[in-house]
Amino acid sequence: MPNGTDPLVRRTASGADPLVSRTTTNGAGRPARRAKASGAGPLVRRAAGRLRGWGGVATMALACGLTASLTLLPLAHDGNGAAAAPRTPGPGVGTGVQIKADTCEHPEASLTPSSADGPSVRAIKDRGKLIVGVDQSSYRWGYRNPEKGVLEGFDIDLARAVAKDLLGDPEAIIFRAIPTNQRIAALNSGKVDLVVRTMTINCKRIEQVAFSTAYFQAGQQVLAPKLDKGITGYDSSLRGKRICTAEGSTAYDALAENSFGAVFKDEADGTKDDKDLLTVPNQLDCLARLQMGEVDAVVTDNALAAGQAAQDPAVELKGRPFTKEYYGVAAKLGNDDLVRRVNQVLVGYRQGPWQAAYKEWLEKDLPGIPGPPAPLYK
């Protein structure tokens, strides 16, 4: 089609769908339109001018360390299940125990790497573009640079690395911005090939989508106003407090298991009358709710919350992370060849490009991370 327009991208009467961002041959993207509060777009709604920095939300991570557990360097596979020669270890590649595929002791364990072309990989090559679901409002992870009008961040760099491996060109990629609560649906519907969007690997999700090996470690934590000394963390100090989380997030699941008496569900959750006040489509919406005093605190990944605190001097992280979680690249269940190919990309990515991306996007506000989690295979 003319002007590099991808025929798979929905268009509105006025142009590109605001939930879709595309790269052209030179990587340039169009500025996305500002979204309403309940569907935050590339720029966070500011309350009393308190949110500083770029238009997106800053992201940092971890008060906890970044270490790998019980990993091993497996035999490579040729895509048909046959074992190939063992690979040479490099940075971020370790050894350890095998994980049974039918257990969830280590949900971050993934398929062994392979560079073979299976049906999913061939379909992407035939199309000539890799379609990736990303965030466009998480500063330093996936956000639209308001000066350049393009998507940037740690997750964006990783997505481009996969496109380069599959298609020989990091610009041979279509970015589709998807809400937190639509990540799995976007994969299952075929709207995207992969999701690279600070997506936590857990036991529930591995039954819904297929994950790569882990590329980052995070944990859940509480974000609240600095002036609120009554909230001390994920504990009984949340009793009676209004807590905001993203729909379909691990934070929501944690509160559903133990809310400490907090109020975290909207009265009409999941219905047409849902006001999206406490449970919102995008995690970013929670920061706006907090700034406007509509909620008392937010529970989310500290990889995102610490960044929000870094940009907004009125809020801070409370207590300590209460979970250890890993981010993975997600694919549709059954697309094993694509998962193996992504894992092959990550083998090389851990040995230099990961460190370069970390230095560019995260090191300033998140110093001291020694490297990515080592891979764990099943």
PDB file of N, CA and C in Angstrom, residues 79-115:
ATOM      1  N   GLY A  79      14.592 -27.755  15.931  1.00  0.00           N
ATOM      2  CA  GLY A  79      13.228 -27.371  15.585  1.00  0.00           C
ATOM      3  C   GLY A  79      12.304 -28.559  15.427  1.00  0.00           C
ATOM      4  N   ASN A  80      12.891 -29.736  15.307  1.00  0.00           N
ATOM      5  CA  ASN A  80      12.086 -30.951  15.189  1.00  0.00           C
ATOM      6  C   ASN A  80      12.247 -31.860  16.394  1.00  0.00           C
ATOM      7  N   GLY A  81      12.843 -31.340  17.457  1.00  0.00           N
ATOM      8  CA  GLY A  81      13.001 -32.107  18.671  1.00  0.00           C
ATOM      9  C   GLY A  81      14.340 -32.791  18.773  1.00  0.00           C
ATOM     10  N   ALA A  82      15.154 -32.780  17.713  1.00  0.00           N
ATOM     11  CA  ALA A  82      16.440 -33.444  17.747  1.00  0.00           C
ATOM     12  C   ALA A  82      17.467 -32.574  18.434  1.00  0.00           C
ATOM     13  N   ALA A  83      18.318 -33.222  19.247  1.00  0.00           N
ATOM     14  CA  ALA A  83      19.322 -32.462  19.970  1.00  0.00           C
ATOM     15  C   ALA A  83      20.473 -32.097  19.049  1.00  0.00           C
ATOM     16  N   ALA A  84      21.000 -30.886  19.232  1.00  0.00           N
ATOM     17  CA  ALA A  84      22.152 -30.426  18.474  1.00  0.00           C
ATOM     18  C   ALA A  84      23.311 -30.257  19.429  1.00  0.00           C
ATOM     19  N   ALA A  85      24.399 -29.689  18.937  1.00  0.00           N
ATOM     20  CA  ALA A  85      25.582 -29.514  19.777  1.00  0.00           C
ATOM     21  C   ALA A  85      25.306 -28.505  20.871  1.00  0.00           C
ATOM     22  N   PRO A  86      25.905 -28.685  22.065  1.00  0.00           N
ATOM     23  CA  PRO A  86      25.696 -27.725  23.143  1.00  0.00           C
ATOM     24  C   PRO A  86      26.285 -26.375  22.786  1.00  0.00           C
ATOM     25  N   ARG A  87      25.677 -25.320  23.345  1.00  0.00           N
ATOM     26  CA  ARG A  87      26.119 -23.957  23.073  1.00  0.00           C
ATOM     27  C   ARG A  87      27.154 -23.516  24.098  1.00  0.00           C
ATOM     28  N   THR A  88      27.979 -22.587  23.673  1.00  0.00           N
ATOM     29  CA  THR A  88      29.010 -22.071  24.556  1.00  0.00           C
ATOM     30  C   THR A  88      28.416 -21.045  25.492  1.00  0.00           C
ATOM     31  N   PRO A  89      28.654 -21.180  26.807  1.00  0.00           N
ATOM     32  CA  PRO A  89      28.088 -20.217  27.749  1.00  0.00           C
ATOM     33  C   PRO A  89      28.653 -18.827  27.539  1.00  0.00           C
ATOM     34  N   GLY A  90      27.842 -17.813  27.859  1.00  0.00           N
ATOM     35  CA  GLY A  90      28.277 -16.428  27.832  1.00  0.00           C
ATOM     36  C   GLY A  90      27.639 -15.718  28.987  1.00  0.00           C
ATOM     37  N   PRO A  91      27.756 -14.396  29.055  1.00  0.00           N
ATOM     38  CA  PRO A  91      27.132 -13.650  30.151  1.00  0.00           C
ATOM     39  C   PRO A  91      25.646 -13.929  30.231  1.00  0.00           C
ATOM     40  N   GLY A  92      25.152 -14.202  31.437  1.00  0.00           N
ATOM     41  CA  GLY A  92      23.729 -14.441  31.634  1.00  0.00           C
ATOM     42  C   GLY A  92      23.310 -15.856  31.306  1.00  0.00           C
ATOM     43  N   VAL A  93      24.261 -16.728  30.973  1.00  0.00           N
ATOM     44  CA  VAL A  93      23.913 -18.116  30.670  1.00  0.00           C
ATOM     45  C   VAL A  93      24.519 -18.994  31.741  1.00  0.00           C
ATOM     46  N   GLY A  94      23.690 -19.797  32.443  1.00  0.00           N
ATOM     47  CA  GLY A  94      24.202 -20.596  33.541  1.00  0.00           C
ATOM     48  C   GLY A  94      23.839 -22.052  33.391  1.00  0.00           C
ATOM     49  N   THR A  95      24.058 -22.812  34.434  1.00  0.00           N
ATOM     50  CA  THR A  95      23.698 -24.225  34.432  1.00  0.00           C
ATOM     51  C   THR A  95      22.860 -24.524  35.649  1.00  0.00           C
ATOM     52  N   GLY A  96      22.131 -25.632  35.618  1.00  0.00           N
ATOM     53  CA  GLY A  96      21.287 -25.958  36.767  1.00  0.00           C
ATOM     54  C   GLY A  96      20.450 -27.180  36.490  1.00  0.00           C
ATOM     55  N   VAL A  97      19.223 -27.196  36.986  1.00  0.00           N
ATOM     56  CA  VAL A  97      18.391 -28.400  36.908  1.00  0.00           C
ATOM     57  C   VAL A  97      17.367 -28.285  35.794  1.00  0.00           C
ATOM     58  N   GLN A  98      16.950 -29.421  35.280  1.00  0.00           N
ATOM     59  CA  GLN A  98      15.860 -29.468  34.313  1.00  0.00           C
ATOM     60  C   GLN A  98      14.533 -29.286  35.046  1.00  0.00           C
ATOM     61  N   ILE A  99      13.584 -28.641  34.389  1.00  0.00           N
ATOM     62  CA  ILE A  99      12.259 -28.404  34.965  1.00  0.00           C
ATOM     63  C   ILE A  99      11.229 -29.190  34.164  1.00  0.00           C
ATOM     64  N   LYS A 100      10.389 -29.954  34.839  1.00  0.00           N
ATOM     65  CA  LYS A 100       9.347 -30.700  34.162  1.00  0.00           C
ATOM     66  C   LYS A 100       8.324 -29.755  33.568  1.00  0.00           C
ATOM     67  N   ALA A 101       7.891 -30.064  32.373  1.00  0.00           N
ATOM     68  CA  ALA A 101       6.960 -29.189  31.669  1.00  0.00           C
ATOM     69  C   ALA A 101       5.583 -29.170  32.315  1.00  0.00           C
ATOM     70  N   ASP A 102       5.230 -30.206  33.075  1.00  0.00           N
ATOM     71  CA  ASP A 102       3.881 -30.295  33.628  1.00  0.00           C
ATOM     72  C   ASP A 102       3.780 -29.750  35.047  1.00  0.00           C
ATOM     73  N   THR A 103       4.796 -29.044  35.504  1.00  0.00           N
ATOM     74  CA  THR A 103       4.747 -28.433  36.820  1.00  0.00           C
ATOM     75  C   THR A 103       4.800 -26.916  36.696  1.00  0.00           C
ATOM     76  N   CYS A 104       4.486 -26.227  37.794  1.00  0.00           N
ATOM     77  CA  CYS A 104       4.590 -24.770  37.784  1.00  0.00           C
ATOM     78  C   CYS A 104       5.513 -24.314  38.903  1.00  0.00           C
ATOM     79  N   GLU A 105       6.477 -25.140  39.218  1.00  0.00           N
ATOM     80  CA  GLU A 105       7.444 -24.755  40.239  1.00  0.00           C
ATOM     81  C   GLU A 105       8.264 -23.557  39.779  1.00  0.00           C
ATOM     82  N   HIS A 106       8.557 -23.515  38.488  1.00  0.00           N
ATOM     83  CA  HIS A 106       9.300 -22.402  37.896  1.00  0.00           C
ATOM     84  C   HIS A 106       8.590 -21.989  36.611  1.00  0.00           C
ATOM     85  N   PRO A 107       7.570 -21.138  36.697  1.00  0.00           N
ATOM     86  CA  PRO A 107       6.832 -20.756  35.486  1.00  0.00           C
ATOM     87  C   PRO A 107       7.696 -20.036  34.460  1.00  0.00           C
ATOM     88  N   GLU A 108       8.835 -19.477  34.903  1.00  0.00           N
ATOM     89  CA  GLU A 108       9.713 -18.758  33.974  1.00  0.00           C
ATOM     90  C   GLU A 108      10.545 -19.688  33.104  1.00  0.00           C
ATOM     91  N   ALA A 109      10.470 -21.011  33.352  1.00  0.00           N
ATOM     92  CA  ALA A 109      11.180 -21.966  32.499  1.00  0.00           C
ATOM     93  C   ALA A 109      10.499 -22.023  31.129  1.00  0.00           C
ATOM     94  N   SER A 110      11.316 -21.942  30.083  1.00  0.00           N
ATOM     95  CA  SER A 110      10.768 -21.874  28.727  1.00  0.00           C
ATOM     96  C   SER A 110      11.383 -22.947  27.842  1.00  0.00           C
ATOM     97  N   LEU A 111      10.998 -22.949  26.574  1.00  0.00           N
ATOM     98  CA  LEU A 111      11.505 -23.911  25.607  1.00  0.00           C
ATOM     99  C   LEU A 111      12.955 -23.622  25.252  1.00  0.00           C
ATOM    100  N   THR A 112      13.702 -24.669  24.913  1.00  0.00           N
ATOM    101  CA  THR A 112      15.100 -24.478  24.545  1.00  0.00           C
ATOM    102  C   THR A 112      15.209 -23.694  23.240  1.00  0.00           C
ATOM    103  N   PRO A 113      16.262 -22.923  23.086  1.00  0.00           N
ATOM    104  CA  PRO A 113      16.405 -22.065  21.896  1.00  0.00           C
ATOM    105  C   PRO A 113      16.595 -22.862  20.617  1.00  0.00           C
ATOM    106  N   SER A 114      16.159 -22.269  19.515  1.00  0.00           N
ATOM    107  CA  SER A 114      16.388 -22.834  18.198  1.00  0.00           C
ATOM    108  C   SER A 114      16.279 -21.720  17.166  1.00  0.00           C
ATOM    109  N   SER A 115      17.106 -21.804  16.133  1.00  0.00           N
ATOM    110  CA  SER A 115      17.038 -20.826  15.039  1.00  0.00           C
ATOM    111  C   SER A 115      16.292 -21.383  13.839  1.00  0.00           C
TER     112      SER A 115
END
